[in-house]
PDB file of C-alpha atoms and ligand atoms in Angstrom:
ATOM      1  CA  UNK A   1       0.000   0.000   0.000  1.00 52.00           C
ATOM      2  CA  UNK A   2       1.149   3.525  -0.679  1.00 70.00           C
ATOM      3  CA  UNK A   3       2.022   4.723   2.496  1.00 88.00           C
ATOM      4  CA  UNK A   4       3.075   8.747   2.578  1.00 88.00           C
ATOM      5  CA  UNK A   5       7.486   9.187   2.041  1.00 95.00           C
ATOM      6  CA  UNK A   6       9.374  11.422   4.856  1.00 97.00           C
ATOM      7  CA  UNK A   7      12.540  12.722   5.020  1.00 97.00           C
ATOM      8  CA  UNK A   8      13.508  14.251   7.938  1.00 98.00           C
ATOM      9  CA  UNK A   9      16.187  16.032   9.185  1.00 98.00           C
ATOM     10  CA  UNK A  10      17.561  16.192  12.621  1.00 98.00           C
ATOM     11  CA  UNK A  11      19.867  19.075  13.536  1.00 98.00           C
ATOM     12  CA  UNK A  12      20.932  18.099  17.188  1.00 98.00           C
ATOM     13  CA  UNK A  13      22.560  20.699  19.650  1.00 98.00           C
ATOM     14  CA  UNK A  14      24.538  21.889  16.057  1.00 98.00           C
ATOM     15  CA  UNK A  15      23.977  25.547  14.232  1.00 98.00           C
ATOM     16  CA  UNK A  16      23.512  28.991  15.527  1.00 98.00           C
ATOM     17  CA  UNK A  17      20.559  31.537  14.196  1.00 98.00           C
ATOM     18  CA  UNK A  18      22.225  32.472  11.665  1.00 98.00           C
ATOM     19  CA  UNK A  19      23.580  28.967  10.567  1.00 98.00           C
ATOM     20  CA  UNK A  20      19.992  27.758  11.229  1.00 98.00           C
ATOM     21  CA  UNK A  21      18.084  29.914   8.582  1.00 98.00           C
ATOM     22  CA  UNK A  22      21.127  29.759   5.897  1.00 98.00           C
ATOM     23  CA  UNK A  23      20.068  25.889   5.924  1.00 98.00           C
ATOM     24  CA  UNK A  24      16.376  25.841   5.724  1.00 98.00           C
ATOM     25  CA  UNK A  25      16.941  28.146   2.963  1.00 97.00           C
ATOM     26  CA  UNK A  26      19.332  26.192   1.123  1.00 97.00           C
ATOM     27  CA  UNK A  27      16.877  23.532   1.591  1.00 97.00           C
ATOM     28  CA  UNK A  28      13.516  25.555   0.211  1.00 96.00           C
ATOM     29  CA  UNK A  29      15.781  26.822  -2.415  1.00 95.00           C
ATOM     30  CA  UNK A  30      16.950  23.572  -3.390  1.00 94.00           C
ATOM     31  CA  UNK A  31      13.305  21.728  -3.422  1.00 92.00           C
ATOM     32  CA  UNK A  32      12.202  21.043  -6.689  1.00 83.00           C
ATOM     33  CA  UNK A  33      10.184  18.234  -7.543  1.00 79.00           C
ATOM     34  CA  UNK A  34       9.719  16.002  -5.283  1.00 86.00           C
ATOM     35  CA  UNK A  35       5.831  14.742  -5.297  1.00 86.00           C
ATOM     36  CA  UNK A  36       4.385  13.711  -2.483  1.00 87.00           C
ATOM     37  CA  UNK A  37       7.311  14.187   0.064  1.00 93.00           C
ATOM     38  CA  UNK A  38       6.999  15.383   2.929  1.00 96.00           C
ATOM     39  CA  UNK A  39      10.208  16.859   4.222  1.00 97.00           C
ATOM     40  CA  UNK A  40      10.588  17.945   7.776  1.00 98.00           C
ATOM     41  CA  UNK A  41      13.235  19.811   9.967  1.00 98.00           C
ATOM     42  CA  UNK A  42      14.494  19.409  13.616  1.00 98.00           C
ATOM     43  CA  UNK A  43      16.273  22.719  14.549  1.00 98.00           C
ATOM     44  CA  UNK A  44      17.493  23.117  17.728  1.00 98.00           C
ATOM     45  CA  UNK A  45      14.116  24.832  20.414  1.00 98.00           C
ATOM     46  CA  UNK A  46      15.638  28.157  20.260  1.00 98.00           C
ATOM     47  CA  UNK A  47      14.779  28.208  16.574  1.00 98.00           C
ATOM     48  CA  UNK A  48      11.919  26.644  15.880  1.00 98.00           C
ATOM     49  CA  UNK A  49      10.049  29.408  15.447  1.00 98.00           C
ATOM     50  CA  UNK A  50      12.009  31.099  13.011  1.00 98.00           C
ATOM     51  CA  UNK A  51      12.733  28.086  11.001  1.00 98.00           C
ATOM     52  CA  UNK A  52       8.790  27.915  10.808  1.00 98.00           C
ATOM     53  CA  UNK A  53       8.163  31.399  10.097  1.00 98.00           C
ATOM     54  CA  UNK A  54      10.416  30.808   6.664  1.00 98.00           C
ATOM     55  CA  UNK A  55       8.961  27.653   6.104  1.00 97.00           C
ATOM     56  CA  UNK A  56       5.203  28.641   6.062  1.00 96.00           C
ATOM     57  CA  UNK A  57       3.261  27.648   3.350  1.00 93.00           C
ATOM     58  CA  UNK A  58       6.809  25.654   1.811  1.00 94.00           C
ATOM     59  CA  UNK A  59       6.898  22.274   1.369  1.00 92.00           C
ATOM     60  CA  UNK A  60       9.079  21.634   4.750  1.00 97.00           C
ATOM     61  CA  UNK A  61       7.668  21.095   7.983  1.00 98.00           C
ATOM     62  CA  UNK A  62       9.241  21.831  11.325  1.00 98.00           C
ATOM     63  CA  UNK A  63       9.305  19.837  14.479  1.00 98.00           C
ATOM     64  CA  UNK A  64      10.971  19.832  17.828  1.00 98.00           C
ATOM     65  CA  UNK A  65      13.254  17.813  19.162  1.00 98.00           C
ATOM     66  CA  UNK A  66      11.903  16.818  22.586  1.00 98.00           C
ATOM     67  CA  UNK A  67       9.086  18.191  24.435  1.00 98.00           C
ATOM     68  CA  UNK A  68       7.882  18.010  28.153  1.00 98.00           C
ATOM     69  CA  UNK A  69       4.656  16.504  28.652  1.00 98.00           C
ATOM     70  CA  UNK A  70       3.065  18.629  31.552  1.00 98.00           C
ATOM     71  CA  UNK A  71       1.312  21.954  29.729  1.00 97.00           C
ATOM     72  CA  UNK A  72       2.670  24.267  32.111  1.00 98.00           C
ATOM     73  CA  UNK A  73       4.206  24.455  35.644  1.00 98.00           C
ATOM     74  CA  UNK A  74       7.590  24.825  37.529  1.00 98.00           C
ATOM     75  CA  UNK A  75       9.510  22.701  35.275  1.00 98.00           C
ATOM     76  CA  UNK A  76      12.494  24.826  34.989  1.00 98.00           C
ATOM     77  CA  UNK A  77      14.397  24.377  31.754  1.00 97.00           C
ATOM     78  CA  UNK A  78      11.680  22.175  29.888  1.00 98.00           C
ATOM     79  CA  UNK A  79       9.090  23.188  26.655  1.00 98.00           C
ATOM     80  CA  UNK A  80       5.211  22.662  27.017  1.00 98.00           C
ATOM     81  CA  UNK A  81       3.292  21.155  24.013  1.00 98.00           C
ATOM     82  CA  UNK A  82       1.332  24.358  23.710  1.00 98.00           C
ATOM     83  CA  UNK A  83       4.847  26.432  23.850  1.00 98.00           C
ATOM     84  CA  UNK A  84       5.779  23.656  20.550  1.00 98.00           C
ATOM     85  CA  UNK A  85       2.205  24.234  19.204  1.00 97.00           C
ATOM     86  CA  UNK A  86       2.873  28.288  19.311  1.00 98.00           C
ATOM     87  CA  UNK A  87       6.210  28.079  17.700  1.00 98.00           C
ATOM     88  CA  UNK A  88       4.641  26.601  14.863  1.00 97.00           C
ATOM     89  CA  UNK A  89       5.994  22.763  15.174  1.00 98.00           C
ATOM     90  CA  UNK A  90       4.067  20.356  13.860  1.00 98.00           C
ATOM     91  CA  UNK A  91       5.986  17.707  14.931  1.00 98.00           C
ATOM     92  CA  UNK A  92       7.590  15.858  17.403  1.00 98.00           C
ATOM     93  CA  UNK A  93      11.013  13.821  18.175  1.00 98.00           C
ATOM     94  CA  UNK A  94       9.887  11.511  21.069  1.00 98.00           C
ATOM     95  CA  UNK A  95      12.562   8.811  23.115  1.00 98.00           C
ATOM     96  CA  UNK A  96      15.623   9.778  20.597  1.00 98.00           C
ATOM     97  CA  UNK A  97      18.338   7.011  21.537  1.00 97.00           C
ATOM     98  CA  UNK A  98      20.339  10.276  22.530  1.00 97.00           C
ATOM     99  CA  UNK A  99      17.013  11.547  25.238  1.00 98.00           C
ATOM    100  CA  UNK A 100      16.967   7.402  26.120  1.00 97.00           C
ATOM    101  CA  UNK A 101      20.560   7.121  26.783  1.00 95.00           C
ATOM    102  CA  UNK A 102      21.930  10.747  27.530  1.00 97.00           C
ATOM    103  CA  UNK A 103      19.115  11.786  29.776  1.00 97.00           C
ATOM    104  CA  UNK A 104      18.027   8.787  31.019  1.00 97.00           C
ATOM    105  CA  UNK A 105      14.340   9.133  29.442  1.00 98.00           C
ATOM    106  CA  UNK A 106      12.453   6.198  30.390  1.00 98.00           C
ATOM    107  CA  UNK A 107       9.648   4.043  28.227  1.00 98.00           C
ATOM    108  CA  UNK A 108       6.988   5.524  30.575  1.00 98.00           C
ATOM    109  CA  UNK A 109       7.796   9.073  29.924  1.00 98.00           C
ATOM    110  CA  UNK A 110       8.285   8.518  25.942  1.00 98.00           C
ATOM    111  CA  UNK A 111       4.427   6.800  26.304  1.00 98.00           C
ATOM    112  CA  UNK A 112       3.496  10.838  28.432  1.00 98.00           C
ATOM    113  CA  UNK A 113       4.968  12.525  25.778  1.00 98.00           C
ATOM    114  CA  UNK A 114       3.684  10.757  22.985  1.00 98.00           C
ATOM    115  CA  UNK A 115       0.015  11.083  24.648  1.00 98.00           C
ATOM    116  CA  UNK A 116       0.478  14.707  25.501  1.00 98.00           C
ATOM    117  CA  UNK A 117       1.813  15.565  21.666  1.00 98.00           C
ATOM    118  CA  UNK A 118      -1.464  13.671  20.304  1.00 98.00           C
ATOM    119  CA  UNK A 119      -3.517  15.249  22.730  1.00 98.00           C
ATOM    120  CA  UNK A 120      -2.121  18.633  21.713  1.00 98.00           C
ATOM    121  CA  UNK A 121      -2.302  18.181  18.098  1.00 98.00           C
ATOM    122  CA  UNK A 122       1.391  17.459  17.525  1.00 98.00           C
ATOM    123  CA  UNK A 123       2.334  14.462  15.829  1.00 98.00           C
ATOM    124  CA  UNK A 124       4.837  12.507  17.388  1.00 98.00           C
ATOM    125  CA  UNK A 125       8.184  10.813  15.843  1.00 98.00           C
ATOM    126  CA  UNK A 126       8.276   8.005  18.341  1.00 98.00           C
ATOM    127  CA  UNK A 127      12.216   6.375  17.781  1.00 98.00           C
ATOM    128  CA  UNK A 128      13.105   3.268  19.105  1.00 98.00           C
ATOM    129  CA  UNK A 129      16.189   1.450  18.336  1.00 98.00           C
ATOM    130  CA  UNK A 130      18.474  -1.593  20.215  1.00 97.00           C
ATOM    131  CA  UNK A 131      21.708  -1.260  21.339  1.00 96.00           C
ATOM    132  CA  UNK A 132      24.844  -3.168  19.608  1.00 95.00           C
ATOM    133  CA  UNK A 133      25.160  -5.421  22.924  1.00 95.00           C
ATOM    134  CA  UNK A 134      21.198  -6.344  22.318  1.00 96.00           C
ATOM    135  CA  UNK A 135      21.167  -7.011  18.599  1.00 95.00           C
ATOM    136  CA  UNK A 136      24.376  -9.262  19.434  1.00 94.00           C
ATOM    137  CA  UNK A 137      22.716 -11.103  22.044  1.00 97.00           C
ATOM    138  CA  UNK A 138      19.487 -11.561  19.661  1.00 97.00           C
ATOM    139  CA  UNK A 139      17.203  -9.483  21.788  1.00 97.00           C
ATOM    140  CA  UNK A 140      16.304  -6.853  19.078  1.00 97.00           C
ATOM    141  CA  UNK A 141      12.864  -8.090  18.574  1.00 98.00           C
ATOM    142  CA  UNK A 142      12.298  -8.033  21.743  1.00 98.00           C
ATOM    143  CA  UNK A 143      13.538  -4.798  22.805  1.00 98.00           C
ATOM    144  CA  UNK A 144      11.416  -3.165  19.813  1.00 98.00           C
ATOM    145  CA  UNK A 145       8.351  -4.586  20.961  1.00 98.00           C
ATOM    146  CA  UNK A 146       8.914  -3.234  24.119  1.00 98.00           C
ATOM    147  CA  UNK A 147       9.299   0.354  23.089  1.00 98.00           C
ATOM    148  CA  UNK A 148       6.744   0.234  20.631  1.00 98.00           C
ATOM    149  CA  UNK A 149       4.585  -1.432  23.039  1.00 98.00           C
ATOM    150  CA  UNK A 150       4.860   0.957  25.997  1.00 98.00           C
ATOM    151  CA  UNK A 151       5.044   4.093  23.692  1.00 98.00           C
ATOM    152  CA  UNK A 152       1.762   3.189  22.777  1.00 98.00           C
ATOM    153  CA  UNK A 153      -0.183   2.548  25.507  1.00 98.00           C
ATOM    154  CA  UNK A 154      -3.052   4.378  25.705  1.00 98.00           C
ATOM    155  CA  UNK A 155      -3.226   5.633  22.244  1.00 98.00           C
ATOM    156  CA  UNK A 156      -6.264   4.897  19.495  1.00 98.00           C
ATOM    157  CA  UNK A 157      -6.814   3.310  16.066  1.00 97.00           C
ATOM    158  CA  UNK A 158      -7.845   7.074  15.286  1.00 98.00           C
ATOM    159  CA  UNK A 159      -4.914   8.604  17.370  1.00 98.00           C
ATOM    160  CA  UNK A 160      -2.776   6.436  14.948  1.00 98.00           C
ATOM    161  CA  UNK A 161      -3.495   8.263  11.932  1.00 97.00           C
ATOM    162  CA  UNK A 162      -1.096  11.108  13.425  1.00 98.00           C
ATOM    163  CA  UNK A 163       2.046   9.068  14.955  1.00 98.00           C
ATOM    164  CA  UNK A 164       5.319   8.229  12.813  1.00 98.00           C
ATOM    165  CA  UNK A 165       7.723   5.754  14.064  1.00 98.00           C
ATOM    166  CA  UNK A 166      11.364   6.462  13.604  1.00 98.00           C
ATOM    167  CA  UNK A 167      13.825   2.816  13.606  1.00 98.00           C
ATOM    168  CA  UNK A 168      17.241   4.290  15.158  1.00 98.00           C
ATOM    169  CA  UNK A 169      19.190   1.000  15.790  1.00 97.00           C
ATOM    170  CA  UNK A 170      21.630   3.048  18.337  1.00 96.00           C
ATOM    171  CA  UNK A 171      24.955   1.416  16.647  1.00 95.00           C
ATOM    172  CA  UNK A 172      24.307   2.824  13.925  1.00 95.00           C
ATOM    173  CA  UNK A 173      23.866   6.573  14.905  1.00 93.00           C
ATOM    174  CA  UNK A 174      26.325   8.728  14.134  1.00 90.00           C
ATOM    175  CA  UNK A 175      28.854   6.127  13.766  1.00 91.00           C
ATOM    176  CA  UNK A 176      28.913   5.763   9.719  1.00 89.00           C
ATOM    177  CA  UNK A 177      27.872   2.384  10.500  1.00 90.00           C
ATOM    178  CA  UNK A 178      24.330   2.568   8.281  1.00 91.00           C
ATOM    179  CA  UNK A 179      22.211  -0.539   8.879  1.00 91.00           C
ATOM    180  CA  UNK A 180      22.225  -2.534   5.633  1.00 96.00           C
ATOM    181  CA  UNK A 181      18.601  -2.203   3.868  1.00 96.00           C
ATOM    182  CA  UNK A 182      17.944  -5.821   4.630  1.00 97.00           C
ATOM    183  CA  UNK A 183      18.664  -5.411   8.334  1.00 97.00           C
ATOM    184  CA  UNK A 184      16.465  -1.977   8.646  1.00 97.00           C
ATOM    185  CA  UNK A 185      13.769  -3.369   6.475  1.00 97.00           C
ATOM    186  CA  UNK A 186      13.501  -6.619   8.608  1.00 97.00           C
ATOM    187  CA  UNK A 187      13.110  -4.688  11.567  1.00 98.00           C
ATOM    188  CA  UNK A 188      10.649  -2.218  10.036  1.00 98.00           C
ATOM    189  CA  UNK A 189       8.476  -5.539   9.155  1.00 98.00           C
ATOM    190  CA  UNK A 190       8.590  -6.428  12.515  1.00 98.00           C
ATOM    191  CA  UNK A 191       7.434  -3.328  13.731  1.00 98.00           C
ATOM    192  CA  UNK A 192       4.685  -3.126  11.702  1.00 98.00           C
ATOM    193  CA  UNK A 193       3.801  -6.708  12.904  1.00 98.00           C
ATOM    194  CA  UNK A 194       3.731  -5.197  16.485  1.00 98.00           C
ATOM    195  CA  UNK A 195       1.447  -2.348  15.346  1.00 98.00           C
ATOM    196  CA  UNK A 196      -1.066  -4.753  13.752  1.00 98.00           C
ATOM    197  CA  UNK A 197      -0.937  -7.477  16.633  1.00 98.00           C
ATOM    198  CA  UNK A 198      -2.459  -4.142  18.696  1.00 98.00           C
ATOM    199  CA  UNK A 199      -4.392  -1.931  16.279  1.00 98.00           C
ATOM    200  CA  UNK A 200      -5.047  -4.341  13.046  1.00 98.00           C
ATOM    201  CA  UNK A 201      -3.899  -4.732   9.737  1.00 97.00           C
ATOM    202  CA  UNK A 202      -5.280  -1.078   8.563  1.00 97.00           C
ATOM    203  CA  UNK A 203      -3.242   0.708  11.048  1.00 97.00           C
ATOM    204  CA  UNK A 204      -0.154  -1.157  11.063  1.00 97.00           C
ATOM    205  CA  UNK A 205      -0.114  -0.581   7.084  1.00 97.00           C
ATOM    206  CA  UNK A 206      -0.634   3.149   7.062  1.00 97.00           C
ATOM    207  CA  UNK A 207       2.098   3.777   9.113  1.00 97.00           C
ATOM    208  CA  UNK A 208       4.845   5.778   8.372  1.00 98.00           C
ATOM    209  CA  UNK A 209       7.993   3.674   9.245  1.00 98.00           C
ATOM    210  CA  UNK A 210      11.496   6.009   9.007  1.00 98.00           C
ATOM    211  CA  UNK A 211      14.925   4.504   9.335  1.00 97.00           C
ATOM    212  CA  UNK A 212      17.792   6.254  11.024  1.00 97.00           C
ATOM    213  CA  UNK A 213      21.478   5.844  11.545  1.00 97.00           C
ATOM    214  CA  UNK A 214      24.146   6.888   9.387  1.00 95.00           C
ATOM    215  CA  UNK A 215      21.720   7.806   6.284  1.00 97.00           C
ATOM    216  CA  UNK A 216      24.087   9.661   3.755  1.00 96.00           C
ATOM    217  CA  UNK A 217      23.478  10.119  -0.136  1.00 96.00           C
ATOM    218  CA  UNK A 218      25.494   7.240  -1.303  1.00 96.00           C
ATOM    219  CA  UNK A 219      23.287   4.714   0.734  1.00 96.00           C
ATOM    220  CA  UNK A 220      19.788   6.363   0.463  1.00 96.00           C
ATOM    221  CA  UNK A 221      18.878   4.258  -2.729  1.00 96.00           C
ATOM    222  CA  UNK A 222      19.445   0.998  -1.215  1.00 96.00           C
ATOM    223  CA  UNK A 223      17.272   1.768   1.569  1.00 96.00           C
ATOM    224  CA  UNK A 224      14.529   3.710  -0.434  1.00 95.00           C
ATOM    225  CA  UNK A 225      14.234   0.942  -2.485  1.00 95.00           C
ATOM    226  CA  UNK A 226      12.850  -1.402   0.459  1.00 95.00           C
ATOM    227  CA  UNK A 227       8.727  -1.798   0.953  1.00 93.00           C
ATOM    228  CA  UNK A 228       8.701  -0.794   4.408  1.00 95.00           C
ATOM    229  CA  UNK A 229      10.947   1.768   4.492  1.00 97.00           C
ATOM    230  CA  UNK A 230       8.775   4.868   4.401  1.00 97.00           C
ATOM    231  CA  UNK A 231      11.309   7.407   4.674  1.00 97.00           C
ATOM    232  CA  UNK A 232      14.762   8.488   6.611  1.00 98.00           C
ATOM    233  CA  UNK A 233      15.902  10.371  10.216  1.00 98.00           C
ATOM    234  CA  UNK A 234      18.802  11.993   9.154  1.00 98.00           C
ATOM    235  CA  UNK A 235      21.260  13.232  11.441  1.00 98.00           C
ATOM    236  CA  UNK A 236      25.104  14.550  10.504  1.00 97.00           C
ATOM    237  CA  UNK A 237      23.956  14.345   6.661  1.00 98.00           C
ATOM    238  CA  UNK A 238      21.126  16.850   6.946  1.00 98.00           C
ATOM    239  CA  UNK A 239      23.559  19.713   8.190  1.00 98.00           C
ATOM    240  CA  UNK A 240      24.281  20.079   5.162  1.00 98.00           C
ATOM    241  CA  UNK A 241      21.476  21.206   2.270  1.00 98.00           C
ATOM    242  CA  UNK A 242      23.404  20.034  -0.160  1.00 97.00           C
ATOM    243  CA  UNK A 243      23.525  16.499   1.288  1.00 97.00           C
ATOM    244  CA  UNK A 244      20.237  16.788   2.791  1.00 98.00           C
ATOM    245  CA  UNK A 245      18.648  17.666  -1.125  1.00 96.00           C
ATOM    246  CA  UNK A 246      20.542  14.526  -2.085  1.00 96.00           C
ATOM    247  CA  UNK A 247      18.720  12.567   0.003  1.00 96.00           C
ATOM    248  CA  UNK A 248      15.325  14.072  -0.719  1.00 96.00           C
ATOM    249  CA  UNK A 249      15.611  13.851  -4.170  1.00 91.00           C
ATOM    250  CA  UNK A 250      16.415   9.888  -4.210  1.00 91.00           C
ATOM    251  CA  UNK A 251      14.954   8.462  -7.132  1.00 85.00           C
TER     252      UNK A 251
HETATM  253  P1  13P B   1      23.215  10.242  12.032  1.00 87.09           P
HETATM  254  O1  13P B   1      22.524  10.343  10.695  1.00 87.09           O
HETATM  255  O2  13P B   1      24.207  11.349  12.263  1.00 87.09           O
HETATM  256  O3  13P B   1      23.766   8.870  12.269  1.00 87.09           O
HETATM  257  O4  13P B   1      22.073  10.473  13.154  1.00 87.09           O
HETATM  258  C1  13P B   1      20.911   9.755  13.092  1.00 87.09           C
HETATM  259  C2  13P B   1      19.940  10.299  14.060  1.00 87.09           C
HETATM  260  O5  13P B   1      20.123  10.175  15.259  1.00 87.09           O
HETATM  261  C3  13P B   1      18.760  11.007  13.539  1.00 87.09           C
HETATM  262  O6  13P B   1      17.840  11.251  14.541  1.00 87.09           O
END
């Protein structure tokens, strides 16, 4: 089934002001034809809202890169939904290997967030990923499940229509180590065998399922090319438009 293509691009802690909105324009300038794309960027909070002001009524999207998932309140250092909503996000990053790992964000509070973006109107990128030492020890499966599992309690069929799931095996981010398109497209399957064991075959095949990890242009056709991968997270690559276009534009 034709499920809609995203390519995403995630800008970490990396660019200033400046640097930010000399990107996104490279990238708007740089858009031609791409058809149904959807392309979407991750600046850094500061600039999310003037990354969205230029990219109003483009063809790019903008989305944060982690979100709190109380409204308001003394939570010193941390965004609101509504504070994403304002800035003109309409996405989400949710449980990045690097909030999982770093920050020590847990499976319960990647299942708040994910509820508090749908409940807000924000679509959420929920990633989930394994770690080298559990793909060698054959646990990927079961670690997947589990993320996708517990990021999804709670949510509806209809609730469904507005999440994207991101695969980030962690050994492969930022490490040049790209997961072959066999590998990623495996795991996508599974994934979407999780999805319809909970919400059905209908559900499970309309989602959106990204891969992420070392995505550069030289490898972007291999994994294009695979049925269930329904677009990339890129990370170092999209700092770049010039890279970032040559990802987009994969044929
Ligand atoms: P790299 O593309 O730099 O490996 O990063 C991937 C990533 O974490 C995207 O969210």
């Amino acid at each position: 089934m034709a499920r809609c293509e995203i390519f995403a691009g995630n800008w970490k802690m990396y660019k200033t002001r400046q640097e930010a909105l000399d990107l996104v324009r490279g990238i708007l300038a740089g858009i031609s034809d791409i058809g149904g794309r959807e392309v979407v960027v991750f600046p850094p909070s500061p600039w999310a809202l003037p990354v969205s002001e230029l990219c109003r009524g483009t063809k790019v999207s903008v989305g944060i890169q982690n979100m709190y998932f109380e409204q308001e309140g003394a939570f010193t250092g941390e965004v609101s939904p509504l504070m994403v909503k304002d800035a003109g996000c309409r996405y989400v990053l949710i449980g990045h290997s690097e909030r999982r790992h770093v920050f020590g964000e847990t499976d319960e509070a990647v299942n708040k967030k994910a509820a508090a973006a749908l409940k807000n109107g924000i679509e959420p990128m929920i990633c989930v990923g394994e770690l080298l030492d559990e793909r060698e020890k054959g646990n990927t499966n079961d670690v997947l499940k589990r993320q996708v599992e517990k990021a999804l309690a709670g949510v509806t069929a209809e609730q469904m229509k507005k999440v994207v799931v991101a695969y980030e095996p962690v050994w492969a981010i930022g490490t040049g180590k790209v997961a072959t398109p066999e590998t990623a497209d495996e795991a996508h399957d599974f994934i979407r065998r999780v999805v319809k064991d909970l919400y059905g075959a209908g559900t499970a095949d309309a989602l959106p399922i990204l891969y992420g990890g070392s995505v550069k242009p030289d490898n972007i056709a291999g994994l294009h090319a695979k049925e269930n991968i329904d677009g990339v997270l890129v990370g170092g690559a999209s700092l770049k438009a010039e890279s970032f276009l040559n990802i987009i534009c994969v044929k």
